Coordinates of C-alpha atoms (C1' of nucleotides) in Angstrom, one line a residue:
Chain A
X1476 CA 0.0 0.0 0.0
X1477 CA 1.2 3.5 -0.7
X1478 CA 1.0 5.6 2.4
X1479 CA 1.3 9.4 2.9
X1480 CA 4.9 10.7 3.1
X1481 CA 6.5 10.8 6.5
X1482 CA 5.5 13.8 8.7
X1483 CA 2.4 14.7 6.6
X1484 CA -1.2 14.2 7.5
X1485 CA -4.6 14.1 5.9
X1486 CA -7.3 16.4 7.2
X1487 CA -10.4 14.1 7.0
X1488 CA -14.0 15.2 6.5
X1489 CA -14.8 14.7 10.2
X1490 CA -12.0 17.1 11.1
X1491 CA -12.9 19.8 8.5
X1492 CA -15.6 21.6 10.6
X1493 CA -13.1 22.3 13.3
X1494 CA -10.4 23.3 10.8
X1495 CA -12.8 25.6 9.1
X1496 CA -13.9 27.0 12.4
X1497 CA -10.3 27.9 13.3
X1498 CA -9.3 29.2 9.9
X1499 CA -12.7 31.0 9.5
X1500 CA -12.2 32.7 12.8
X1501 CA -8.7 33.8 11.8
X1502 CA -10.0 35.2 8.5
X1503 CA -12.8 37.1 10.1
X1504 CA -10.5 38.6 12.7
X1505 CA -7.9 39.6 10.2
X1506 CA -10.6 41.3 8.2
X1507 CA -11.8 43.2 11.3
X1508 CA -8.2 44.4 12.0
X1509 CA -7.7 45.5 8.4
X1510 CA -5.4 42.7 7.2
X1511 CA -6.0 41.5 3.7
X1512 CA -5.4 38.0 2.4
X1513 CA -2.5 37.2 0.1
X1514 CA -1.3 33.9 -1.5
X1515 CA 2.2 33.2 -2.5
X1516 CA 3.7 30.2 -4.3
X1517 CA 4.4 27.0 -2.3
X1518 CA 8.0 27.1 -3.7
X1519 CA 10.4 30.1 -4.0
X1520 CA 13.9 30.8 -5.2
X1521 CA 16.1 29.0 -2.7
X1522 CA 18.1 32.2 -2.2
X1523 CA 15.1 34.0 -0.7
X1524 CA 15.3 31.8 2.4
X1525 CA 19.0 31.5 2.5
X1526 CA 19.4 35.3 2.6
X1527 CA 16.6 36.1 5.0
X1528 CA 16.6 33.2 7.5
X1529 CA 20.4 33.3 7.7
X1530 CA 23.0 30.7 6.7
X1531 CA 23.5 29.7 10.3
X1532 CA 19.9 29.0 11.1
X1533 CA 18.7 25.5 11.6
X1534 CA 16.1 26.0 8.9
X1535 CA 18.7 26.7 6.2
X1536 CA 21.3 24.3 7.7
X1537 CA 19.2 21.1 7.8
X1538 CA 15.5 21.6 7.3
X1539 CA 14.8 22.9 3.8
X1540 CA 13.1 21.0 1.0
X1541 CA 15.4 22.1 -1.8
X1542 CA 15.3 20.7 -5.3
X1543 CA 16.4 21.6 -8.8
X1544 CA 13.7 21.9 -11.4
X1545 CA 14.3 20.6 -14.9
X1546 CA 16.1 23.7 -15.9
X1547 CA 18.5 23.5 -13.0
X1548 CA 17.0 26.3 -11.0
X1549 CA 17.3 25.8 -7.2
X1550 CA 13.8 26.0 -5.6
X1551 CA 12.7 25.5 -2.0
X1552 CA 9.3 24.6 -0.5
X1553 CA 8.6 27.5 1.8
X1554 CA 9.7 26.7 5.4
X1555 CA 7.9 29.8 6.6
X1556 CA 5.6 32.5 5.2
X1557 CA 7.0 35.8 6.2
X1558 CA 9.8 36.1 3.7
X1559 CA 7.6 35.2 0.7
X1560 CA 5.1 37.9 1.7
X1561 CA 7.9 40.4 2.0
X1562 CA 9.1 39.3 -1.4
X1563 CA 5.7 39.9 -2.8
X1564 CA 5.6 43.3 -1.2
X1565 CA 8.8 44.3 -2.9
X1566 CA 8.0 42.6 -6.2
X1567 CA 4.6 44.3 -6.6
X1568 CA 5.8 47.7 -5.4
X1569 CA 3.5 47.8 -2.4
X1570 CA 5.7 50.5 -0.9
X1571 CA 3.7 52.9 -3.1
X1572 CA 0.5 51.9 -1.3
X1573 CA -0.6 53.7 1.9
X1574 CA 1.5 52.3 4.7
X1575 CA 1.5 50.1 6.6
X1576 CA 0.4 47.3 4.2
X1577 CA -1.4 44.8 6.4
X1578 CA -1.4 41.2 5.0
X1579 CA -2.2 37.7 6.1
X1580 CA -2.2 34.2 4.7
X1581 CA -2.9 30.6 5.8
X1582 CA -0.2 28.6 4.1
X1583 CA 1.3 25.2 4.2
X1584 CA 5.0 25.2 5.2
X1585 CA 7.7 22.5 4.9
X1586 CA 10.6 21.6 7.1
X1587 CA 12.6 18.4 7.0
X1588 CA 12.7 17.6 10.7
X1589 CA 12.1 14.4 12.7
X1590 CA 8.3 14.4 13.0
X1591 CA 6.4 13.9 16.3
X1592 CA 3.2 15.1 17.8
X1593 CA 2.8 18.8 16.9
X1594 CA 5.7 18.8 14.6
X1595 CA 5.2 17.9 11.0
X1596 CA 7.1 18.1 7.7
X1597 CA 4.1 19.8 6.2
X1598 CA 2.1 22.0 8.5
X1599 CA -0.1 25.0 8.2
X1600 CA 0.6 28.5 9.5
X1601 CA -1.5 31.6 9.9
X1602 CA 1.0 34.3 9.0
X1603 CA 0.0 37.9 9.8
X1604 CA 2.3 40.8 8.7
X1605 CA 2.2 44.6 8.8
X1606 CA 4.9 46.1 6.5
X1607 CA 5.8 49.7 6.3
X1608 CA 5.6 51.1 9.8
X1609 CA 7.9 51.1 12.8
X1610 CA 5.1 52.4 15.1
X1611 CA 5.2 50.3 18.3
X1612 CA 1.4 50.4 18.3
X1613 CA 1.6 48.1 15.3
X1614 CA 3.7 45.5 17.2
X1615 CA 1.1 45.7 20.0
X1616 CA -1.9 45.4 17.5
X1617 CA -0.5 42.3 15.9
X1618 CA 0.2 40.7 19.3
X1619 CA -3.2 41.6 20.5
X1620 CA -4.8 40.2 17.4
X1621 CA -3.5 36.8 18.1
X1622 CA -4.4 37.1 21.8
X1623 CA -7.9 37.9 20.7
X1624 CA -7.9 35.0 18.3
X1625 CA -7.1 32.6 21.2
X1626 CA -9.8 34.3 23.3
X1627 CA -12.4 33.7 20.6
X1628 CA -11.4 30.1 20.2
X1629 CA -11.7 29.6 24.0
X1630 CA -8.0 28.9 24.6
X1631 CA -7.3 30.4 28.0
X1632 CA -4.2 28.7 29.4
X1633 CA -1.3 30.2 27.5
X1634 CA 1.6 32.5 28.2
X1635 CA 3.0 35.4 26.1
X1636 CA 6.8 35.8 26.4
X1637 CA 8.2 39.1 25.2
X1638 CA 11.6 40.5 24.5
X1639 CA 13.5 43.1 22.5
X1640 CA 16.7 42.0 20.7
X1641 CA 17.8 45.4 19.5
X1642 CA 18.7 46.6 16.0
X1643 CA 21.8 47.0 13.9
X1644 CA 22.9 49.9 16.1
X1645 CA 23.0 48.1 19.4
X1646 CA 22.9 44.4 18.8
X1647 CA 26.3 43.9 17.3
X1648 CA 27.9 45.8 20.2
X1649 CA 25.9 43.7 22.7
X1650 CA 27.0 40.4 21.0
X1651 CA 30.6 41.6 21.2
X1652 CA 30.1 42.4 24.8
X1653 CA 28.5 39.0 25.5
X1654 CA 31.3 37.1 23.6
X1655 CA 33.9 39.0 25.6
X1656 CA 32.2 38.1 28.8
X1657 CA 32.0 34.5 27.7
X1658 CA 35.7 34.5 26.9
X1659 CA 36.5 36.0 30.3
X1660 CA 34.5 33.3 32.0
X1661 CA 35.5 30.4 29.8
X1662 CA 36.2 28.2 32.9
X1663 CA 32.4 28.1 33.8
X1664 CA 31.3 27.1 30.3
X1665 CA 30.8 23.6 29.0
X1666 CA 31.3 22.3 25.4
X1667 CA 27.7 23.2 24.4
X1668 CA 28.1 26.8 25.6
X1669 CA 31.5 27.1 23.8
X1670 CA 29.9 25.7 20.6
X1671 CA 27.1 28.3 20.8
X1672 CA 29.5 31.1 21.6
X1673 CA 31.2 30.3 18.3
X1674 CA 28.0 30.0 16.2
X1675 CA 25.0 31.7 17.8
X1676 CA 26.2 33.6 20.9
X1677 CA 22.7 34.8 21.8
X1678 CA 21.7 31.2 22.3
X1679 CA 24.1 30.4 25.0
X1680 CA 21.3 31.1 27.5
X1681 CA 19.5 28.0 26.2
X1682 CA 22.2 25.5 27.4
X1683 CA 21.0 22.6 29.5
X1684 CA 23.7 22.4 32.1
X1685 CA 22.2 24.1 35.2
X1686 CA 25.6 25.0 36.5
X1687 CA 26.3 27.0 33.4
X1688 CA 22.9 28.5 33.4
X1689 CA 23.5 29.6 36.9
X1690 CA 26.8 31.2 35.9
X1691 CA 25.2 33.0 33.0
X1692 CA 22.9 34.9 35.3
X1693 CA 25.8 37.3 35.7
X1694 CA 26.3 37.6 32.0
X1695 CA 25.2 40.8 30.3
X1696 CA 21.6 40.7 28.9
X1697 CA 20.4 42.4 25.7
X1698 CA 17.9 44.5 27.6
X1699 CA 20.6 46.4 29.4
X1700 CA 22.4 47.1 26.1
X1701 CA 19.6 48.4 24.0
X1702 CA 20.2 51.8 22.3
X1703 CA 17.9 54.6 23.3
X1704 CA 15.7 54.2 20.3
X1705 CA 15.2 50.5 20.8
X1706 CA 14.6 51.0 24.5
X1707 CA 11.9 53.6 23.9
X1708 CA 10.3 51.5 21.2
X1709 CA 10.2 48.5 23.5
X1710 CA 8.7 50.4 26.4
X1711 CA 6.1 51.9 24.0
X1712 CA 5.2 48.4 22.9
X1713 CA 4.8 47.3 26.5
X1714 CA 2.7 50.3 27.3
X1715 CA 0.4 49.6 24.4
X1716 CA 0.0 45.9 25.5
X1717 CA -0.8 47.1 29.0
X1718 CA -3.4 49.5 27.5
X1719 CA -4.9 46.6 25.6
X1720 CA -4.9 44.5 28.7
X1721 CA -2.7 41.8 27.2
X1722 CA -0.6 40.0 29.8
X1723 CA 3.0 39.1 29.1
X1724 CA 6.2 38.2 30.8
X1725 CA 9.5 39.7 29.8
X1726 CA 11.9 36.9 28.7
X1727 CA 15.3 38.5 28.4
X1728 CA 16.9 35.5 26.8
X1729 CA 14.1 34.9 24.2
X1730 CA 15.9 34.7 20.8
X1731 CA 14.2 33.6 17.7
X1732 CA 15.5 31.1 15.2
X1733 CA 15.6 33.3 12.1
X1734 CA 18.1 36.0 11.4
X1735 CA 15.8 38.7 10.2
X1736 CA 14.3 39.6 13.5
X1737 CA 15.0 43.0 15.2
X1738 CA 13.7 44.7 18.2
X1739 CA 10.4 43.2 19.5
X1740 CA 10.2 39.4 19.6
X1741 CA 7.6 37.2 21.2
X1742 CA 6.2 33.7 21.6
X1743 CA 2.9 32.4 22.7
X1744 CA 3.2 29.2 24.6
X1745 CA 0.2 26.9 24.9
X1746 CA -0.6 24.3 27.5
X1747 CA -0.3 21.2 25.3
X1748 CA 2.2 19.6 23.0
X1749 CA 5.1 18.7 25.2
X1750 CA 8.3 20.2 23.8
X1751 CA 6.3 21.6 20.9
X1752 CA 4.3 24.0 23.0
X1753 CA 5.0 27.2 21.1
X1754 CA 1.8 27.9 19.3
X1755 CA 2.9 31.2 17.8
X1756 CA 6.1 33.1 17.3
X1757 CA 6.9 36.4 15.8
X1758 CA 8.7 39.7 15.9
X1759 CA 9.8 42.8 14.1
X1760 CA 11.9 42.6 11.0
X1761 CA 13.1 46.1 10.1
X1762 CA 15.7 45.1 7.6
X1763 CA 14.0 42.2 5.8
X1764 CA 12.4 44.1 3.0
X1765 CA 15.8 45.9 2.3
X1766 CA 17.5 42.5 2.4
X1767 CA 15.2 41.3 -0.4
X1768 CA 16.0 44.3 -2.5
X1769 CA 13.3 46.7 -1.6
X1770 CA 13.6 50.2 -0.1
X1771 CA 14.4 50.3 3.7
X1772 CA 11.1 49.3 5.1
X1773 CA 10.2 48.2 8.7
X1774 CA 7.8 45.4 9.3
X1775 CA 6.4 43.2 12.0
X1776 CA 4.5 39.9 12.1
X1777 CA 4.1 36.4 13.4
X1778 CA 3.6 32.8 12.3
X1779 CA 1.1 30.6 14.2
X1780 CA 0.9 26.8 13.7
X1781 CA -2.7 25.6 13.0
X1782 CA -1.9 22.0 14.1
X1783 CA -0.4 23.2 17.4
X1784 CA -3.4 25.5 18.0
X1785 CA -5.7 22.5 17.5
X1786 CA -3.6 20.7 20.2
X1787 CA -4.1 23.6 22.5
X1788 CA -7.8 23.5 21.7
X1789 CA -8.1 19.8 22.6
X1790 CA -11.0 19.3 24.9
X1791 CA -12.5 22.7 24.3
X1792 CA -13.8 22.2 20.8
X1793 CA -17.1 23.8 20.1
X1794 CA -20.1 21.6 19.0
X1795 CA -20.1 21.8 15.3
X1796 CA -23.0 20.0 13.7
X1797 CA -23.5 19.5 10.1
X1798 CA -26.7 17.5 9.6
X1799 CA -28.7 17.3 6.4
X1800 CA -32.3 18.4 5.9
X1801 CA -34.1 15.7 4.1
X1802 CA -33.4 12.0 3.5
X1803 CA -35.6 9.8 1.3
X1804 CA -36.3 6.2 2.2
X1805 CA -37.5 4.1 -0.7
X1806 CA -38.2 0.4 -1.0
X1807 CA -39.1 0.1 -4.7
X1808 CA -37.0 1.1 -7.6
X1809 CA -40.1 3.0 -9.0
X1810 CA -40.2 5.1 -5.8
X1811 CA -36.6 6.1 -6.2
X1812 CA -37.3 7.4 -9.7
X1813 CA -40.4 9.2 -8.4
X1814 CA -38.2 11.0 -5.8
X1815 CA -35.6 12.3 -8.2
X1816 CA -37.5 15.5 -9.3
X1817 CA -38.2 16.2 -5.6
X1818 CA -34.6 15.7 -4.7
X1819 CA -33.5 18.2 -7.4
X1820 CA -36.1 20.8 -6.4
X1821 CA -35.2 20.6 -2.7
X1822 CA -31.5 21.0 -3.6
X1823 CA -32.4 23.9 -6.0
X1824 CA -33.9 25.6 -3.0
X1825 CA -30.8 25.1 -1.0
X1826 CA -31.8 22.3 1.2
X1827 CA -29.4 19.4 1.8
X1828 CA -31.3 16.4 0.5
X1829 CA -30.1 12.9 -0.2
X1830 CA -31.1 9.2 -0.6
X1831 CA -29.6 5.8 -0.2
X1832 CA -27.1 4.5 -2.8
X1833 CA -26.0 1.4 -0.8
X1834 CA -29.0 -0.9 -1.4
X1835 CA -29.8 -0.8 2.3
X1836 CA -32.9 -2.3 3.8
X1837 CA -35.7 0.0 4.8
X1838 CA -34.5 -0.2 8.4
X1839 CA -30.9 0.5 7.2
X1840 CA -32.1 3.5 5.3
X1841 CA -33.8 4.9 8.3
X1842 CA -30.7 4.3 10.4
X1843 CA -28.7 6.1 7.7
X1844 CA -31.1 9.1 7.9
X1845 CA -30.5 9.2 11.6
X1846 CA -26.8 9.1 11.2
X1847 CA -26.9 12.0 8.8
X1848 CA -29.0 13.9 11.3
X1849 CA -31.9 14.4 8.8
X1850 CA -34.4 17.0 9.9
X1851 CA -37.1 15.2 7.8
X1852 CA -37.0 11.5 7.0
X1853 CA -39.3 10.8 4.1
X1854 CA -40.5 7.2 3.8
X1855 CA -41.8 6.9 0.3
X1856 CA -44.6 4.4 -0.5
X1857 CA -46.0 5.0 -4.1
X1858 CA -47.5 8.5 -4.4
X1859 CA -47.7 8.8 -0.6
X1860 CA -45.0 9.5 2.0
X1861 CA -44.7 9.2 5.8
X1862 CA -42.5 11.9 7.2
X1863 CA -40.6 11.7 10.4
X1864 CA -39.8 15.2 11.5
X1865 CA -37.4 15.7 14.4
X1866 CA -39.3 16.2 17.6
X1867 CA -42.8 15.7 16.1
X1868 CA -45.3 13.0 15.4
X1869 CA -45.1 11.3 12.1
X1870 CA -47.3 12.8 9.4
X1871 CA -48.3 11.7 5.9
X1872 CA -48.5 13.7 2.7
X1873 CA -48.9 13.1 -1.0
X1874 CA -45.5 13.3 -2.6
X1875 CA -46.8 16.1 -4.9
X1876 CA -47.2 18.4 -1.8
X1877 CA -44.0 17.5 -0.1
X1878 CA -41.6 20.1 -1.4
X1879 CA -44.1 23.0 -0.7
X1880 CA -44.8 21.6 2.8
X1881 CA -41.1 21.4 3.7
X1882 CA -39.6 24.2 1.8
X1883 CA -42.5 26.4 0.9
Chain B
rG922 C1' 20.5 13.9 12.7
rU923 C1' 21.0 11.0 17.8
rG924 C1' 18.8 7.9 21.6
rG925 C1' 14.4 5.1 23.9
rC926 C1' 9.4 2.7 23.3
rG927 C1' 5.8 0.8 20.0
rG928 C1' 3.2 -1.3 15.2
rU929 C1' -2.2 -7.6 15.1
rA930 C1' -9.6 -6.1 11.5
rG931 C1' -11.8 0.7 9.5
rC932 C1' -11.0 2.1 15.3
rU933 C1' -9.4 0.5 20.6
rC934 C1' -6.8 -3.7 22.0
rA935 C1' -5.9 -9.3 23.7
rG936 C1' -3.0 -13.2 21.7
rU937 C1' 0.3 -18.0 27.3
rC938 C1' 6.1 -22.1 26.3
rG939 C1' 7.0 -21.0 18.9
rG940 C1' 1.9 -25.1 17.0
rU941 C1' -3.3 -23.1 11.3
rA942 C1' -6.0 -15.4 13.9
rG943 C1' -9.4 -13.3 18.7
rA944 C1' -12.8 -9.6 21.4
rG945 C1' -15.4 -5.0 21.8
rC946 C1' -16.8 -0.9 18.8
rC947 C1' -18.1 0.3 13.7
rC948 C1' -20.5 -1.6 9.2
rC949 C1' -24.4 -5.0 6.8
rU950 C1' -28.8 -8.4 7.5
rG951 C1' -32.9 -10.4 10.3
rG952 C1' -35.9 -10.0 14.8
rU953 C1' -37.8 -7.1 19.1
rU954 C1' -39.6 -2.2 20.1
rG955 C1' -45.1 3.3 18.5
rU956 C1' -40.0 7.5 15.7
rG957 C1' -33.8 7.1 13.6
rG958 C1' -33.1 5.1 20.4
rU959 C1' -32.7 0.2 23.3
rC960 C1' -32.2 -5.1 23.3
rC961 C1' -31.4 -10.1 20.8
rA962 C1' -29.3 -13.2 16.8
rG963 C1' -26.3 -13.7 12.6
rG964 C1' -22.7 -11.9 9.0
rU965 C1' -18.7 -9.1 6.1
rG966 C1' -13.9 -7.6 7.3
rG967 C1' -6.6 -9.8 8.3
rU968 C1' -0.1 -9.8 3.4
rC969 C1' -0.1 -9.8 12.2
rG970 C1' 3.9 -2.5 9.0
rU971 C1' 7.6 -4.4 5.1
rG972 C1' 11.8 -7.6 3.7
rG973 C1' 15.1 -11.3 5.1
rG974 C1' 16.9 -15.1 8.7
rU975 C1' 16.5 -19.3 12.5
rU976 C1' 12.9 -23.5 12.8
rC977 C1' 9.4 -29.4 10.9
rG978 C1' 6.5 -24.9 12.1
rA979 C1' 7.1 -17.6 13.4
rG980 C1' 2.0 -12.7 15.2
rU981 C1' 5.6 -14.8 18.9
rC982 C1' 12.8 -15.5 18.4
rC983 C1' 17.0 -12.7 15.4
rC984 C1' 18.6 -8.8 11.7
rA985 C1' 17.4 -4.9 8.5
rU986 C1' 14.0 -1.3 7.0
rC987 C1' 9.5 1.9 7.1
rC988 C1' 6.0 4.4 10.1
rG989 C1' 4.2 6.5 14.8
rC990 C1' 5.2 8.3 19.8
rC991 C1' 8.8 10.3 23.6
rA992 C1' 13.4 12.9 24.6
rC993 C1' 17.5 15.8 22.5
rC994 C1' 18.4 19.7 18.7
rC995 C1' 15.2 23.4 17.1
rC996 C1' 10.9 25.3 16.1
rA997 C1' 5.0 26.6 14.4

RNA sequence: GUGGCGGUAGCUCAGUCGGUAGAGCCCCUGGUUGUGGUCCAGGUGGUCGUGGGUUCGAGUCCCAUCCGCCACCCCA
């Protein structure tokens, strides 16, 4: 048997109502906040992700689905949706539109990682982006949008972690300062920490060794080294979140995995999913558009995993019923034929109507009607019909009058 | 990519010491029952993940591999 590729999953009909509830809620909310939908290709020029995510990032190092097409071009299935949207912004000259340009998409993303619950090689992300403004109120708006999204879905147990990682003015100096501190305290480091010092210094705070973590408490933190502009920006973001009533905790060591982030960064952490409990992550990316070849343009946005949100939603799913209106039960072949024009007319009027195609017995057909949640079960007998209407006594009618009685 | 655990019917699982494959649910049929619910009886459904090996004989033991789950890495 041919099975689905590793790390992918089918979304079956039974799961569709919940999926549509989630994506529909996202779309409705984005519309209310003034974000407009956009779609970009599933694959992009490989260079787009190499340049923006950073050569040292895990995504570029080991997780991209990269292939050569028949002409030898290197293409990559998108591992995330922000860079493609920024690319579309530049390519279509959206910097001439009134700023900021507020966009969102619900897109499949692809990462070659070892799959487990909440981590897939193909997954879906809601990606919301505001490009063209460095106003801290935009950061706050977009964070509050996701917070409101969770509220609407009934997810209550989550945490928002917030940080600022500075910009090109203050971050390089901070990294230098941090590396210098690490050099001076080399004796308290372990191999993992030394490794990170060499590749991704900001990540040394993630090391496992508790002894090293303890020692790192004394190391300089980015928050103390922000330039005045970044400091003011961050405090304005926090003030706006306070005004919105969005709770958060400052996480001074929160660093994101992609190189393009600047200033504000955040993660929403949900209650489920074990090690994969991050349900949304985002931040500001003030040099991304420029990196792609557009004019210097600030931006801010987030990606939110749909599958992980569903995990966080487990046990709180709303009742989503999708019963049909009319089901015809026929014993004789002649009755089935007699019913066809009624079936067409009911459907023409927008009612969900159906009949048996599995050669079931009368009892089986009535059972099927019940399974489908039929509002009216019409048991046909020649030109007459007995109708079982939910919550009422059975009644009889000539078939000729059925449509008018039900739909008229 | 590394390590640990697992894979038997559509689903949830049992399967003893190696001896010809089981249950419940679901589905279909018949009966009971003044609603499609309940109850009773019967039936369909299997490459025991896959491929090798050991053996007279493998769901069971060994090896490899695929897939899932957990941890690490990292993320959504």
